[in-house]
């Protein structure tokens, strides 16, 4: 049963530190998404890739966030420097067509 | 105003009840309509997926799309405590590659 995997599952860090989140999409899926979920804002699309090329990162604060896909099996989301307002659950999802399959998320707490 | 509106609830029903979850939208270009279910501390999982107008049934779940009213529904028959979760609607334009999500409705089914 193919699944999207994400690491780490939980991360606690101090303000100003760099945070790197990793995602392994489902093999064969050509689109990869990064989302952030909070109680206040719901599910927000940060960035997405198709065939490893970035298509849209307009949802990301560009001064501190960066998303890359160095190969077809790995997507990364980095925050540098992190701030308390970045505390949220970050989901990676992959898909082919209109449907998406989500990973378990990385729960980030920035103190 | 958001493109997709969804009543956040919470919604609480007794076991065995029929549940109706709804979303409205403003973008008439949406053609694909999805429902995702998210259990606490998990990622959203695709529940149902329909194209254009009409109904689709899968076991106890029925998805309904009324494009003329820009209104979609998910019905759950014979609701079970295991249906307790947050339900998110999502919609996309053909070939857009990304979906627009509602904020989710939290459902509790009481034994």
PDB file of C-alpha atoms in Angstrom, chain A residues 14-60:
ATOM      1  CA  UNK A  14      13.705  27.781  19.005  1.00  0.00           C
ATOM      2  CA  UNK A  15      13.010  30.955  17.128  1.00  0.00           C
ATOM      3  CA  UNK A  16      15.729  31.721  14.598  1.00  0.00           C
ATOM      4  CA  UNK A  17      16.707  28.115  13.962  1.00  0.00           C
ATOM      5  CA  UNK A  18      16.563  26.447  10.552  1.00  0.00           C
ATOM      6  CA  UNK A  19      13.919  23.786  10.059  1.00  0.00           C
ATOM      7  CA  UNK A  20      14.001  21.226   7.247  1.00  0.00           C
ATOM      8  CA  UNK A  21      11.053  18.962   6.505  1.00  0.00           C
ATOM      9  CA  UNK A  22      11.281  16.065   4.075  1.00  0.00           C
ATOM     10  CA  UNK A  23       8.736  14.209   2.017  1.00  0.00           C
ATOM     11  CA  UNK A  24       8.854  11.075  -0.080  1.00  0.00           C
ATOM     12  CA  UNK A  25       5.964  11.135  -2.572  1.00  0.00           C
ATOM     13  CA  UNK A  26       4.238   8.053  -3.934  1.00  0.00           C
ATOM     14  CA  UNK A  27       6.214   6.543  -6.799  1.00  0.00           C
ATOM     15  CA  UNK A  28       4.672   7.484 -10.122  1.00  0.00           C
ATOM     16  CA  UNK A  29       2.899  10.595  -8.899  1.00  0.00           C
ATOM     17  CA  UNK A  30       3.949  13.628 -10.911  1.00  0.00           C
ATOM     18  CA  UNK A  31       2.670  16.405  -8.647  1.00  0.00           C
ATOM     19  CA  UNK A  32       3.859  17.223  -5.128  1.00  0.00           C
ATOM     20  CA  UNK A  33       2.266  19.758  -2.810  1.00  0.00           C
ATOM     21  CA  UNK A  34       3.260  21.421   0.465  1.00  0.00           C
ATOM     22  CA  UNK A  35       0.472  22.628   2.760  1.00  0.00           C
ATOM     23  CA  UNK A  36       0.319  24.263   6.166  1.00  0.00           C
ATOM     24  CA  UNK A  37      -2.646  23.660   8.476  1.00  0.00           C
ATOM     25  CA  UNK A  38      -3.609  25.761  11.489  1.00  0.00           C
ATOM     26  CA  UNK A  39      -6.850  26.139  13.404  1.00  0.00           C
ATOM     27  CA  UNK A  40      -7.141  29.760  12.355  1.00  0.00           C
ATOM     28  CA  UNK A  41      -6.281  29.486   8.649  1.00  0.00           C
ATOM     29  CA  UNK A  42      -7.236  25.933   7.788  1.00  0.00           C
ATOM     30  CA  UNK A  43      -5.303  24.193   5.025  1.00  0.00           C
ATOM     31  CA  UNK A  44      -3.109  26.604   3.063  1.00  0.00           C
ATOM     32  CA  UNK A  45      -1.237  25.675  -0.102  1.00  0.00           C
ATOM     33  CA  UNK A  46       2.370  26.817   0.173  1.00  0.00           C
ATOM     34  CA  UNK A  47       3.913  25.454  -3.026  1.00  0.00           C
ATOM     35  CA  UNK A  48       3.619  22.684  -5.570  1.00  0.00           C
ATOM     36  CA  UNK A  49       5.695  20.943  -8.192  1.00  0.00           C
ATOM     37  CA  UNK A  50       4.892  19.031 -11.343  1.00  0.00           C
ATOM     38  CA  UNK A  51       7.499  16.667 -12.730  1.00  0.00           C
ATOM     39  CA  UNK A  52       9.881  18.231 -10.172  1.00  0.00           C
ATOM     40  CA  UNK A  53       9.483  21.742 -11.617  1.00  0.00           C
ATOM     41  CA  UNK A  54       8.074  24.404  -9.272  1.00  0.00           C
ATOM     42  CA  UNK A  55       4.694  25.591 -10.562  1.00  0.00           C
ATOM     43  CA  UNK A  56       3.474  27.913  -7.866  1.00  0.00           C
ATOM     44  CA  UNK A  57       4.983  29.059  -4.591  1.00  0.00           C
ATOM     45  CA  UNK A  58       2.858  32.152  -4.138  1.00  0.00           C
ATOM     46  CA  UNK A  59       1.532  30.837  -0.823  1.00  0.00           C
ATOM     47  CA  UNK A  60       4.971  30.834   0.760  1.00  0.00           C
TER      48      UNK A  60
END
